[in-house]
Amino acid sequence: MSESGSVAGIVNYYTSGYQQVLLMYASRMSSLPPYLFARIDEMKAEQVKKGVDIIDLGVGDPDLATPGHIVAALCDAAKDPENHHYPSYAGMQEYRDAVAGWYKKRFSVSLDAGREVLALMGSKDGIAHIAEAFVDPKDYVLAPSPGYPVYRTGTLFAEGRVHEMPLLQENGFLPVLDDIPKKVAKSAKLMFINYPNNPTAAIAPDGFYREVVDFAQDNGIVVVSDNAYSEIAFDGYRAPSFLETRGAMEVGIEMHSLSKTYNMTGWRIGMAVGNAEILSGLGRVKTNVDSGVFNAVQKAAIAALSGPQDCVASACAVYRERRDVLVAGLRDLGFTVPVPKATFYVWVPASDCMAFAGRLLTEAGIVATPGIGFGSAGEGYVRFAITRPVARIREAIGRMRKMSL
């Protein structure tokens, strides 16, 4: 039988003993691109097989260790049999209290821990599922381009339509809300915003969140602020929360993660906070698709949020040094690169980003992320992550110096 078929697509055969099983994907799968970072991992593995020493400046996975007091809290909690059962869907009350306390101390945002805080298995969990609660087929979702790919894929799983908000250098990598067609704005259910921004490392200037709140109120849109990088900041900059803006709690929520702040990417723990009705919708989806975060991990997260924060400052000092080395090296090679005030990314202009990223990998053994993978407006850039030691960053610059750039 031919492997061609309907829109759903006859994609493969699997043989088990004498029985042949026909596998057909759902039609929605045809609209999903391969997950960018999974493909990068495949390309990297191909080079490793050839014996290439890879310097991975691609995926933003911190290489620093989770602070010791957080690990110790996990170990202690994991030994307690009371933590071995199904956790609460919304999160332990103690964890939600810790989140509310952290938001109050960090942003002066008051939250009702019982109604306005929801535990997540990392912020990706909430971002991927929020559209399922609010988006009907063909509804619009406003998503930044370039932007975190899950804004788009979560929308596609809900059978919604993505309207890209271009983030252009001339606009400070901010969306121009007046450029969104009125018909689209009135039909949109969600808007994703993300500052400090991945991948551009841009920050939200004073007044931007005021514009977002007013736009959302005028058009009946739920705002989802992805604030995962707020604590990775340099040179005295302190990122605000969207929820600090008057009226924000009426129209939106904010998602945060312990992954970047406390080097806990593999622990899968985060939070959604803000408007109680919006969180209730997200929570109803999650109760039907997962069983919550392991209590021992929540106990460790409490230690992170409520304990000493000098570990965050120490991590930022490490990233700042790496940032300075990478930016100086790239400028010496002729690239026009701003100095990021936040995140651990450097957004570098490069024509034909796929070709350039491919050359970096095959000619220099360097992994960088092509901007087009974050949306059409990402063309012309590559993203470097400063998640490797200074010595490796210097070596990467040295290898690039030997290329014909």
Coordinates of C-alpha atoms in Angstrom, one line a residue:
M1 CA 0.0 0.0 0.0
S2 CA 1.3 3.5 -0.8
E3 CA 2.3 5.7 2.1
S4 CA 0.4 8.7 0.5
G5 CA -3.2 9.2 1.7
S6 CA -5.7 11.6 3.2
V7 CA -5.0 14.9 4.9
A8 CA -4.5 12.9 8.1
G9 CA -1.9 11.0 6.2
I10 CA -0.9 7.4 6.3
V11 CA 2.5 8.0 7.8
N12 CA 4.0 4.6 8.6
Y13 CA 3.6 0.9 9.1
Y14 CA 4.7 -0.9 12.2
T15 CA 5.0 -4.7 12.2
S16 CA 4.7 -6.8 15.3
G17 CA 5.1 -10.5 14.7
Y18 CA 2.7 -11.3 11.9
Q19 CA 0.3 -8.4 12.5
Q20 CA 0.7 -5.2 10.5
V21 CA -0.6 -2.1 12.2
L22 CA -1.5 1.0 10.2
L23 CA -0.7 4.2 12.0
M24 CA -2.5 7.4 11.0
Y25 CA -1.9 10.8 12.5
A26 CA -4.7 13.2 13.2
S27 CA -5.1 16.0 10.7
R28 CA -3.9 18.6 13.2
M29 CA -0.5 17.0 13.2
S30 CA 0.1 18.3 9.6
S31 CA 0.0 21.9 10.9
L32 CA 2.6 21.3 13.6
P33 CA 6.3 22.0 12.7
P34 CA 9.0 19.7 14.2
Y35 CA 9.8 21.2 17.6
L36 CA 12.8 23.4 16.9
F37 CA 15.0 22.3 19.8
A38 CA 14.4 18.6 19.1
R39 CA 15.6 19.1 15.5
I40 CA 18.7 21.0 16.8
D41 CA 19.4 18.1 19.1
E42 CA 19.3 15.7 16.1
M43 CA 21.7 17.9 14.1
K44 CA 24.0 18.1 17.0
A45 CA 24.0 14.3 17.5
E46 CA 24.9 13.9 13.9
Q47 CA 28.0 16.0 14.4
V48 CA 28.9 14.3 17.6
K49 CA 28.9 10.9 15.8
K50 CA 31.5 12.4 13.5
G51 CA 33.7 13.1 16.5
V52 CA 33.1 16.9 16.5
D53 CA 33.7 18.7 19.8
I54 CA 30.4 20.6 20.1
I55 CA 30.0 24.0 21.8
D56 CA 26.3 24.2 22.5
L57 CA 25.1 27.8 22.6
G58 CA 21.6 26.8 21.4
V59 CA 19.0 25.7 23.8
G60 CA 18.6 27.9 26.9
D61 CA 19.2 25.2 29.5
P62 CA 21.3 26.6 32.4
D63 CA 24.5 24.7 33.1
L64 CA 24.8 26.0 36.6
A65 CA 23.8 23.6 39.5
T66 CA 20.6 23.9 41.4
P67 CA 21.5 25.6 44.7
G68 CA 22.3 23.2 47.5
H69 CA 19.6 24.2 50.0
I70 CA 17.0 23.5 47.3
V71 CA 18.4 20.0 46.6
A72 CA 18.5 19.3 50.3
A73 CA 14.9 20.3 50.7
L74 CA 14.0 17.8 47.9
C75 CA 16.0 15.0 49.5
D76 CA 14.3 15.5 52.9
A77 CA 10.8 15.7 51.4
A78 CA 11.4 12.7 49.1
K79 CA 12.0 10.5 52.3
D80 CA 8.6 11.4 53.7
P81 CA 6.0 8.8 52.7
E82 CA 3.3 11.4 53.0
N83 CA 4.7 13.0 49.8
H84 CA 4.5 9.9 47.8
H85 CA 0.8 10.2 47.0
Y86 CA -1.1 12.1 44.3
P87 CA -0.5 15.8 44.8
S88 CA -3.2 18.5 44.8
Y89 CA -4.1 19.6 41.3
A90 CA -3.8 23.3 42.1
G91 CA -0.6 22.8 44.2
M92 CA 0.1 22.4 47.9
Q93 CA -1.3 25.3 50.0
E94 CA 2.2 25.9 51.4
Y95 CA 3.6 26.2 47.8
R96 CA 0.9 28.6 46.7
D97 CA 1.5 30.6 49.9
A98 CA 5.2 30.8 49.0
V99 CA 4.4 31.9 45.5
A100 CA 2.1 34.7 46.8
G101 CA 4.8 35.7 49.3
W102 CA 7.5 35.9 46.7
Y103 CA 5.3 38.0 44.4
K104 CA 4.5 40.4 47.2
K105 CA 8.1 40.8 48.1
R106 CA 9.5 40.9 44.6
F107 CA 6.8 42.9 42.7
S108 CA 4.5 44.3 45.5
V109 CA 1.7 42.3 43.9
S110 CA -0.9 41.0 46.4
L111 CA -2.3 37.6 45.5
D112 CA -5.0 35.4 47.1
A113 CA -3.0 32.2 47.4
G114 CA -6.2 30.1 47.3
R115 CA -7.7 31.6 44.2
E116 CA -5.0 33.5 42.3
V117 CA -2.1 31.0 42.3
L118 CA -1.9 27.8 40.3
A119 CA 1.0 25.3 40.4
L120 CA 2.4 24.4 37.0
M121 CA 4.8 21.7 35.7
G122 CA 7.0 24.6 34.5
S123 CA 5.6 27.6 32.6
K124 CA 5.6 25.6 29.4
D125 CA 2.8 23.5 30.9
G126 CA 0.5 26.5 31.3
I127 CA 1.4 28.1 28.0
A128 CA 0.7 24.9 26.1
H129 CA -2.7 24.4 27.8
I130 CA -4.2 27.9 28.2
A131 CA -5.6 28.1 24.7
E132 CA -7.6 24.9 25.2
A133 CA -9.6 26.7 27.9
F134 CA -10.4 29.8 26.0
V135 CA -10.0 29.3 22.2
D136 CA -12.6 27.8 19.9
P137 CA -11.8 26.6 16.4
K138 CA -10.7 29.5 14.2
D139 CA -10.5 32.0 17.1
Y140 CA -7.4 34.2 16.9
V141 CA -4.5 34.2 19.3
L142 CA -2.1 37.1 19.2
A143 CA 1.5 35.8 19.5
P144 CA 4.8 37.5 19.1
S145 CA 7.1 36.7 16.2
P146 CA 9.8 35.9 17.0
G147 CA 8.6 34.2 20.1
Y148 CA 8.6 31.0 22.1
P149 CA 7.3 28.3 19.7
V150 CA 4.8 26.9 22.3
Y151 CA 2.6 30.0 21.9
R152 CA 1.9 28.8 18.4
T153 CA 1.7 25.1 19.0
G154 CA -0.6 25.4 21.9
T155 CA -2.9 27.5 19.8
L156 CA -2.8 24.9 17.0
F157 CA -3.7 22.1 19.3
A158 CA -6.8 24.2 20.3
E159 CA -7.5 24.6 16.5
G160 CA -7.2 28.3 16.8
R161 CA -5.5 30.7 14.4
V162 CA -2.3 32.5 15.2
H163 CA -1.9 36.2 14.3
E164 CA 1.7 37.1 14.5
M165 CA 2.7 40.3 16.1
P166 CA 6.1 41.2 14.5
L167 CA 8.9 42.2 17.0
L168 CA 11.1 44.4 14.9
Q169 CA 14.4 46.1 15.9
E170 CA 13.1 49.5 14.8
N171 CA 10.2 49.1 17.4
G172 CA 12.5 48.0 20.2
F173 CA 11.3 44.4 19.6
L174 CA 7.8 45.4 20.9
P175 CA 4.6 44.6 19.2
V176 CA 2.8 47.6 17.6
L177 CA -0.7 47.0 18.9
D178 CA -2.2 49.6 16.5
D179 CA -1.0 47.5 13.6
I180 CA -3.3 44.6 14.5
P181 CA -6.3 44.7 12.2
K182 CA -9.4 45.6 14.1
K183 CA -11.3 42.6 12.8
V184 CA -8.5 40.3 14.2
A185 CA -8.4 42.2 17.5
K186 CA -12.1 41.8 18.0
S187 CA -11.9 38.1 17.2
A188 CA -8.9 37.4 19.3
K189 CA -9.3 35.4 22.6
L190 CA -5.7 35.5 23.9
M191 CA -2.6 37.6 23.6
F192 CA 0.9 36.3 24.6
I193 CA 3.5 38.8 25.8
N194 CA 7.0 38.0 27.0
Y195 CA 9.4 40.4 28.6
P196 CA 12.3 40.1 29.3
N197 CA 12.0 38.5 25.9
N198 CA 13.0 35.2 24.4
P199 CA 14.7 35.2 21.9
T200 CA 15.5 38.9 21.4
A201 CA 16.5 39.7 25.1
A202 CA 14.4 42.9 24.8
I203 CA 12.8 44.5 27.9
A204 CA 9.5 46.1 28.4
P205 CA 9.8 49.9 28.7
D206 CA 7.7 52.1 31.0
G207 CA 4.2 52.4 29.6
F208 CA 4.1 49.2 27.5
Y209 CA 2.0 47.2 29.9
R210 CA -0.4 50.1 30.2
E211 CA -0.9 49.9 26.4
V212 CA -1.5 46.1 26.7
V213 CA -4.0 46.4 29.5
D214 CA -6.0 49.1 27.6
F215 CA -5.9 47.1 24.4
A216 CA -7.1 44.0 26.1
Q217 CA -10.0 45.8 27.9
D218 CA -11.0 47.4 24.6
N219 CA -11.1 44.1 22.7
G220 CA -12.1 41.6 25.4
I221 CA -8.8 39.7 25.2
V222 CA -7.1 37.5 27.9
V223 CA -3.5 38.5 28.3
V224 CA -0.9 35.8 29.2
S225 CA 2.4 37.3 30.4
D226 CA 5.3 34.9 30.2
N227 CA 7.7 36.3 32.7
A228 CA 10.1 33.4 33.1
Y229 CA 13.2 35.5 32.7
S230 CA 12.5 38.3 35.1
E231 CA 15.2 37.4 37.5
I232 CA 18.0 37.0 35.0
A233 CA 18.9 40.7 34.8
F234 CA 22.1 42.8 34.7
D235 CA 23.6 46.2 35.4
G236 CA 21.0 47.2 38.0
Y237 CA 17.9 46.4 35.8
R238 CA 14.9 44.9 37.6
A239 CA 12.2 43.5 35.4
P240 CA 8.6 44.4 36.3
S241 CA 5.6 42.1 36.5
F242 CA 2.7 42.7 34.1
L243 CA 0.4 42.4 37.1
E244 CA 1.9 45.6 38.7
T245 CA -0.1 47.6 36.1
R246 CA -3.5 48.9 37.2
G247 CA -6.2 46.8 35.6
A248 CA -3.9 43.9 34.7
M249 CA -5.5 41.5 37.2
E250 CA -8.9 42.1 35.4
V251 CA -7.7 41.0 32.0
G252 CA -4.8 38.6 32.5
I253 CA -2.5 36.2 34.2
E254 CA 1.3 35.8 34.5
M255 CA 3.2 32.6 34.1
H256 CA 6.5 32.2 35.9
S257 CA 9.0 29.4 36.3
L258 CA 11.7 28.3 38.7
S259 CA 13.7 26.8 35.8
K260 CA 15.8 29.8 34.9
T261 CA 15.8 31.7 38.3
Y262 CA 17.0 28.7 40.3
N263 CA 18.6 26.4 37.6
M264 CA 15.7 24.0 38.0
T265 CA 14.8 23.2 34.3
G266 CA 14.6 19.5 34.8
W267 CA 12.5 19.8 38.0
R268 CA 9.4 21.0 36.1
I269 CA 7.9 23.5 38.6
G270 CA 6.3 26.9 38.0
M271 CA 3.2 28.9 38.6
A272 CA 0.4 30.8 36.9
V273 CA -0.9 33.8 38.9
G274 CA -3.5 36.5 38.4
N275 CA -7.1 36.6 37.5
A276 CA -9.0 33.9 39.4
E277 CA -11.5 33.1 36.7
I278 CA -8.8 32.8 34.0
L279 CA -6.8 30.5 36.3
S280 CA -10.0 28.5 37.0
G281 CA -10.3 27.8 33.2
L282 CA -6.7 26.7 33.0
G283 CA -7.1 24.6 36.1
R284 CA -10.1 22.8 34.7
V285 CA -8.0 21.8 31.6
K286 CA -5.1 20.6 33.8
T287 CA -7.2 18.5 36.1
N288 CA -8.3 16.5 33.0
V289 CA -4.8 16.0 31.6
D290 CA -2.3 15.7 34.5
S291 CA -2.1 14.9 38.2
G292 CA -0.1 17.8 39.5
V293 CA 3.5 18.4 40.7
F294 CA 5.2 15.9 42.9
N295 CA 4.9 17.2 46.5
A296 CA 8.6 16.8 47.2
V297 CA 9.4 19.1 44.2
Q298 CA 6.9 21.6 45.6
K299 CA 8.7 21.4 49.0
A300 CA 12.0 22.2 47.2
A301 CA 10.3 25.1 45.4
I302 CA 9.2 26.5 48.7
A303 CA 12.8 26.4 49.9
A304 CA 13.8 28.3 46.7
L305 CA 11.1 31.0 46.9
S306 CA 11.3 31.5 50.6
G307 CA 15.0 31.0 51.2
P308 CA 18.1 33.1 50.6
Q309 CA 18.2 34.7 47.2
D310 CA 22.0 35.3 47.0
C311 CA 22.1 32.3 44.7
V312 CA 20.2 34.2 42.1
A313 CA 22.6 37.2 42.3
S314 CA 25.5 34.8 42.0
A315 CA 24.1 33.2 38.9
C316 CA 23.4 36.6 37.3
A317 CA 27.1 37.6 37.9
V318 CA 28.2 34.5 36.0
Y319 CA 25.9 35.2 33.1
R320 CA 26.9 38.8 33.1
E321 CA 30.6 37.9 32.6
R322 CA 29.7 35.4 29.8
R323 CA 27.5 38.1 28.2
D324 CA 30.3 40.6 28.1
V325 CA 32.8 38.1 26.7
L326 CA 30.4 37.0 23.9
V327 CA 29.2 40.5 23.0
A328 CA 32.8 41.8 22.9
G329 CA 33.9 38.8 20.8
L330 CA 31.0 39.2 18.3
R331 CA 31.6 42.9 17.9
D332 CA 35.3 42.2 17.3
L333 CA 34.1 39.9 14.5
G334 CA 32.1 42.7 12.9
F335 CA 28.6 41.9 14.3
T336 CA 26.4 44.7 15.5
V337 CA 25.2 43.4 18.8
P338 CA 23.5 45.3 21.7
V339 CA 24.3 44.5 25.3
P340 CA 21.3 42.7 26.7
K341 CA 20.0 43.9 30.1
A342 CA 18.2 40.6 30.8
T343 CA 17.8 36.9 29.9
F344 CA 20.8 34.7 29.0
Y345 CA 20.4 35.2 25.3
V346 CA 22.2 37.4 22.7
W347 CA 20.2 38.1 19.5
V348 CA 22.6 38.4 16.6
P349 CA 21.9 39.8 13.1
A350 CA 22.8 37.2 10.4
S351 CA 21.4 37.1 6.9
D352 CA 19.9 33.7 5.9
C353 CA 19.9 32.5 9.5
M354 CA 19.4 28.8 8.7
A355 CA 22.4 28.8 6.4
F356 CA 24.5 30.7 9.0
A357 CA 23.5 28.4 11.8
G358 CA 24.3 25.4 9.6
R359 CA 27.7 26.7 8.9
L360 CA 28.4 27.4 12.5
L361 CA 27.6 23.8 13.3
T362 CA 29.4 22.1 10.4
E363 CA 32.4 24.4 10.1
A364 CA 33.0 25.3 13.7
G365 CA 31.1 22.8 15.9
I366 CA 29.0 25.6 17.4
V367 CA 25.2 25.2 18.0
A368 CA 23.2 28.4 17.7
T369 CA 19.5 28.7 17.1
P370 CA 18.2 30.1 13.8
G371 CA 15.8 32.9 14.4
I372 CA 13.3 31.7 11.8
G373 CA 12.5 28.8 14.2
F374 CA 10.8 31.4 16.5
G375 CA 8.6 32.8 13.8
S376 CA 8.8 34.5 10.4
A377 CA 10.0 37.8 11.9
G378 CA 13.0 35.9 13.3
E379 CA 14.6 35.6 9.9
G380 CA 17.9 37.5 9.7
Y381 CA 19.0 36.6 13.3
V382 CA 20.5 33.8 15.3
R383 CA 20.2 33.3 19.0
F384 CA 23.2 32.5 21.2
A385 CA 22.6 31.2 24.8
I386 CA 25.2 32.1 27.3
T387 CA 24.7 28.8 29.1
R388 CA 28.3 27.6 28.8
P389 CA 31.5 28.6 30.7
V390 CA 33.5 31.6 29.7
A391 CA 36.3 29.4 28.4
R392 CA 34.0 27.7 26.0
I393 CA 32.5 31.0 24.8
R394 CA 36.0 32.3 24.1
E395 CA 36.8 29.1 22.2
A396 CA 33.6 29.6 20.2
I397 CA 34.7 33.1 19.2
G398 CA 38.1 31.7 18.3
R399 CA 36.5 29.1 16.0
M400 CA 34.2 31.7 14.4
R401 CA 37.3 33.9 13.7
K402 CA 38.7 31.1 11.5
M403 CA 35.5 31.0 9.5
S404 CA 34.9 33.2 6.4
L405 CA 32.2 35.4 7.9

